[in-house]
C-alpha atoms as one frame of an Amber mdcrd trajectory, in Angstrom:
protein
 123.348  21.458-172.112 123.144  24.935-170.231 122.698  28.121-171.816 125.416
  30.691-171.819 123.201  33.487-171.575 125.933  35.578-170.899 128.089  34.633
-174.304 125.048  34.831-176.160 123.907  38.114-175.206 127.722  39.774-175.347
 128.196  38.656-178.881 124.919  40.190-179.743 125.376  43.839-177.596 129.045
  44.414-179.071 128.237  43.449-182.694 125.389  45.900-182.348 126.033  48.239
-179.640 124.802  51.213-181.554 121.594  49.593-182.530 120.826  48.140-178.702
 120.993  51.962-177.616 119.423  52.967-180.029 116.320  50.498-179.568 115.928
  50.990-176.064 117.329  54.209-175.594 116.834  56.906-178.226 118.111  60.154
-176.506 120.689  58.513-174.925 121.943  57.122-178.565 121.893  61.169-179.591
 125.188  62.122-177.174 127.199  59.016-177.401 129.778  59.367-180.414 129.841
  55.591-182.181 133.000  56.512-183.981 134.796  56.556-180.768 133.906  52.820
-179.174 135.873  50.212-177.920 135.137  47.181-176.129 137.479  47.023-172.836
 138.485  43.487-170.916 136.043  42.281-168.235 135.718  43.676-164.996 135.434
  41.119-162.154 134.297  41.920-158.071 134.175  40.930-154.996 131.937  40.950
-153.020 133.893  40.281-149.500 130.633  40.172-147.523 128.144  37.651-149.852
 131.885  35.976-150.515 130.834  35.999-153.988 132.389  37.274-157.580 130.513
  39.292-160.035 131.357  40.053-163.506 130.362  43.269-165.871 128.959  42.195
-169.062 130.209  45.110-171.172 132.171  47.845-170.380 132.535  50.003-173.250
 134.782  53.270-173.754 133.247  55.866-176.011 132.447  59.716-176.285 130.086
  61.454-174.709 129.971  65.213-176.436 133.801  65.207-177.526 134.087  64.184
-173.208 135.605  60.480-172.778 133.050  58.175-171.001 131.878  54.893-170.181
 128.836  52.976-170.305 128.340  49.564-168.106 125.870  46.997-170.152 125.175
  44.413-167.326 122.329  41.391-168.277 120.514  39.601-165.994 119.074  36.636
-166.757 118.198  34.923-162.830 114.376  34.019-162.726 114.828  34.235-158.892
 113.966  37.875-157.048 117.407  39.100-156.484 116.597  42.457-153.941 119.941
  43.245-153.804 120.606  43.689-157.483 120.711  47.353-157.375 123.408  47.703
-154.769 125.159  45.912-157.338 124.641  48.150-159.811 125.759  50.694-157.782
 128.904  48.543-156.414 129.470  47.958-160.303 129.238  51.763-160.740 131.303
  53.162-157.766 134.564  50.664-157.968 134.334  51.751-161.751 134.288  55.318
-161.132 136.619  55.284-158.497 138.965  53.623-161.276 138.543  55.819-164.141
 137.340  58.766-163.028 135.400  59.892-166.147 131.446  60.108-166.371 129.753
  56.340-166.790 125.915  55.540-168.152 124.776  52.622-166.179 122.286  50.056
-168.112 120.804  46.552-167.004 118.945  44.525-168.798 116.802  41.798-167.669
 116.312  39.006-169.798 114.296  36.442-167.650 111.060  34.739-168.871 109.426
  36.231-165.350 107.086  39.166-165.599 108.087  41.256-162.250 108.832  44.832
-161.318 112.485  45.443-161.181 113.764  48.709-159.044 116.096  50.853-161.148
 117.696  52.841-158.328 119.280  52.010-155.131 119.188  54.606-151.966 120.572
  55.390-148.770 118.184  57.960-146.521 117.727  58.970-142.675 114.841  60.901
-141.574 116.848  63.649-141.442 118.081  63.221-145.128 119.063  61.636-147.971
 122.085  60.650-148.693 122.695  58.471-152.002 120.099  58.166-155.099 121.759
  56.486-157.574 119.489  55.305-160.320 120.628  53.148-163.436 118.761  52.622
-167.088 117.286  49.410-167.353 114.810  47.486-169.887 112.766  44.311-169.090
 112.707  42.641-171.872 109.614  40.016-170.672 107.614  43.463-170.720 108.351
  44.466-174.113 105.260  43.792-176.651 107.258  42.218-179.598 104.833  43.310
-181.826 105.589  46.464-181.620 109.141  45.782-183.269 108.402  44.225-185.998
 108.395  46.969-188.726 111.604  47.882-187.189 115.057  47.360-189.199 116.770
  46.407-186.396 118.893  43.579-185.638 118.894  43.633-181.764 114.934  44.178
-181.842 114.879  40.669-184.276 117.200  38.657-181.903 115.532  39.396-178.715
 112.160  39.119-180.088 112.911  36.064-178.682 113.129  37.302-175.187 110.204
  39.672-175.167 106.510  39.065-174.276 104.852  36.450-176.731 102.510  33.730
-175.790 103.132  29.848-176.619 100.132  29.893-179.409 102.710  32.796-180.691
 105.699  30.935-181.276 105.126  30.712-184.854 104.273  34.195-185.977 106.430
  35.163-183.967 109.173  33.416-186.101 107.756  34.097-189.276 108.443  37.739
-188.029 111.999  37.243-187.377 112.759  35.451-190.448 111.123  38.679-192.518
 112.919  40.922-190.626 116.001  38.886-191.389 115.394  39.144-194.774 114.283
  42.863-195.046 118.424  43.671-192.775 119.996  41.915-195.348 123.283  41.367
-193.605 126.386  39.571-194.110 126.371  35.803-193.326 127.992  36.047-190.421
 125.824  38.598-188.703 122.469  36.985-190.380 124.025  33.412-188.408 124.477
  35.749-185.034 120.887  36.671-185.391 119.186  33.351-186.109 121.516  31.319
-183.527 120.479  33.507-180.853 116.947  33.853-181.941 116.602  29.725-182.081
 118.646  29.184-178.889 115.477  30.492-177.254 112.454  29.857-179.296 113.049
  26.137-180.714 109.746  24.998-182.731 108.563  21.663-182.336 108.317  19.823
-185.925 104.474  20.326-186.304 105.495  23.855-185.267 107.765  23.929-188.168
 105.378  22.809-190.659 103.075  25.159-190.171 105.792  27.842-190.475 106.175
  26.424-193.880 102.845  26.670-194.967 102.326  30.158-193.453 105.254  31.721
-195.564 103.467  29.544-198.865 100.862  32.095-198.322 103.381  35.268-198.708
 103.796  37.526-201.630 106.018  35.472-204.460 109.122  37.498-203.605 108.869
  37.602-199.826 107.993  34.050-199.673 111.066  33.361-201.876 113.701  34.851
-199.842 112.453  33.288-196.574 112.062  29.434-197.496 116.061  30.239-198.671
 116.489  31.415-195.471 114.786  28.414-193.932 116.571  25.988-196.168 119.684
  27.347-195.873 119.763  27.224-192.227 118.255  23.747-192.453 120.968  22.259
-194.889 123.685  24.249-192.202 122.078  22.467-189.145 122.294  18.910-190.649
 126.057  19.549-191.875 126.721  20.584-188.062 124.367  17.322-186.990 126.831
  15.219-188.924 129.917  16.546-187.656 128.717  16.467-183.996 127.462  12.713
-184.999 131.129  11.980-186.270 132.759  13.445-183.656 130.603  11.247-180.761
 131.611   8.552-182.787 135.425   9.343-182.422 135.016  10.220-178.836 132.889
   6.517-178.323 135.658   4.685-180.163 138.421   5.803-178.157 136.329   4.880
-175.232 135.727   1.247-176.830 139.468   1.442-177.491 140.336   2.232-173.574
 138.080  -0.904-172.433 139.933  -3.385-174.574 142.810  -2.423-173.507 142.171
  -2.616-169.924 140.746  -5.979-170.221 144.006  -6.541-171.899 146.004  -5.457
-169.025 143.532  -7.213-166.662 144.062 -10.545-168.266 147.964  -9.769-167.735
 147.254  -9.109-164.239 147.975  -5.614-163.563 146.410  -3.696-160.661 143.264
  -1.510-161.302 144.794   1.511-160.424 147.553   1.007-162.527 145.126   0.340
-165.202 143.447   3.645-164.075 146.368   5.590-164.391 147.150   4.422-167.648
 143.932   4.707-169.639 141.928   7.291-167.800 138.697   4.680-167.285 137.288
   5.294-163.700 138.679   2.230-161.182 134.868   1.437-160.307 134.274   0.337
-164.119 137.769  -1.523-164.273 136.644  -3.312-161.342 133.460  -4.442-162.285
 135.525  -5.650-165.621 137.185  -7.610-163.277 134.002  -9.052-161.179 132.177
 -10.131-164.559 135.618 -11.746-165.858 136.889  -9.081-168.236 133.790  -9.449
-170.391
């Protein structure tokens, strides 16, 4: 099943907005006012040339010194070398501007597993002068040395240590991390299941993987070590409850499929048409045919 990078990563930015800008972008966080913040409905483009649509990830309405603002949050997560990307930016900024008239903060964020130098800026010059810079705030998350966030109480630095920089013969310190960091926020369930959904939708250890997660944590202080196996466990227990539902719901889904072939053979035998059949119970007319060709069986 495909990843909806773009779900994943919106849930995450506008539960913690304030603690994404303030991660990546410190002074910035200073002149925004949180207490004035509201998430606005998508924005969707054109592009009439490329004939394609774009979307904005996250337009958000807020403050800026007592001044009403905006700030675009676009991610992008293609692994391919897109060099138009910041004419989009800009395209995302201008239409927006031209809109709503009121100061905007552009930000992208790249979220691929590539290692690359993106351009933050796009330009329009002549020899004989310039005559656009437009530059936008960006973070590459590949870049980002998730080591360094670890002693951070952040909950956007423990979710997208799962984006950052780690190695494969990292994967399990690096959860271990998360999973004390987890522990040491102390949020709500509902957050804490934010956090560790999008932190497992990208870093899923193998089973040997797993078991020596569990006897790395055996090693931690009483206390620590306490609070993380619940953790683990409880997130274990969760996963098979959702295992069995998903199970019994395939089943349904299968039995109502069983339940559509009998009764096509059941028409078949009373000598109805295959499309007719088709119509009726939804089964493609290449399967009731071959029904048909191996006598109903």
């Amino acid at each position: 099943m495909a990843i909806d990078h773009d779900r994943l990563f919106k849930e995450l930015l506008q539960t913690f907005f304030e603690e994404f800008v303030l991660l990546f972008f410190p002074d910035m966080h200073e002149h925004i006012d949180f207490n004035h913040l509201s998430f606005l409905s998508e924005e969707l483009f054109t592009d009439v040339t490329a004939g394609e649509k774009y979307r904005v990830d996250l337009l958000v309405e807020t403050k800026f010194k007592g001044k009403d603002g905006l700030i675009i949050v676009h991610v992008e997560n293609q692994a391919y070398v897109q060099s138009s990307f910041p004419e989009r930016m800009f395209l995302y900024f201008s239409r927006l501007f031209e809109k709503y008239r009121t100061p905007i903060i552009p930000i992208a964020v790249f979220s691929y597993d590539a290692i690359r130098d993106e351009p933050s800026s796009f330009t329009l010059s002549f020899p004989f002068g310039d005559v656009l810079d437009f530059r936008f705030f960006h973070v590459e998350l590949r870049k980002q040395n998730w080591r360094q966030f670890i002693r951070t109480d952040n909950p956007v630095a423990a979710a997208l240590l799962s984006k950052m920089g780690y190695t494969e013969s990292e994967r399990v310190e690096l959860k271990k991390q998360f999973l004390r960091m987890l522990v040491r926020l102390e949020l709500d369930e509902a957050r804490q299941r934010l956090l560790m959904g999008f932190f497992e939708t990208y870093v899923k250890l193998s089973d040997e993987e797993e078991q020596q997660l569990r006897s790395e944590v055996e090693q931690m202080e009483t206390k620590e070590k306490e609070r993380v196996l619940e953790l683990i466990i409880s997130y274990e227990q969760k996963g098979k409850i959702q295992g069995r539902k998903e199970g019994r719901e395939e089943g349904r889904k299968e039995g109502a499929e069983q339940e559509k072939r009998h009764i096509a053979k059941r028409m078949l035998m009373k000598g109805f048409d295959a499309q007719t059949i088709h119509e009726l119970t939804g089964l493609p007319v290449t399967e009731i045919e071959e029904m048909k060709q191996s006598g109903f069986k």
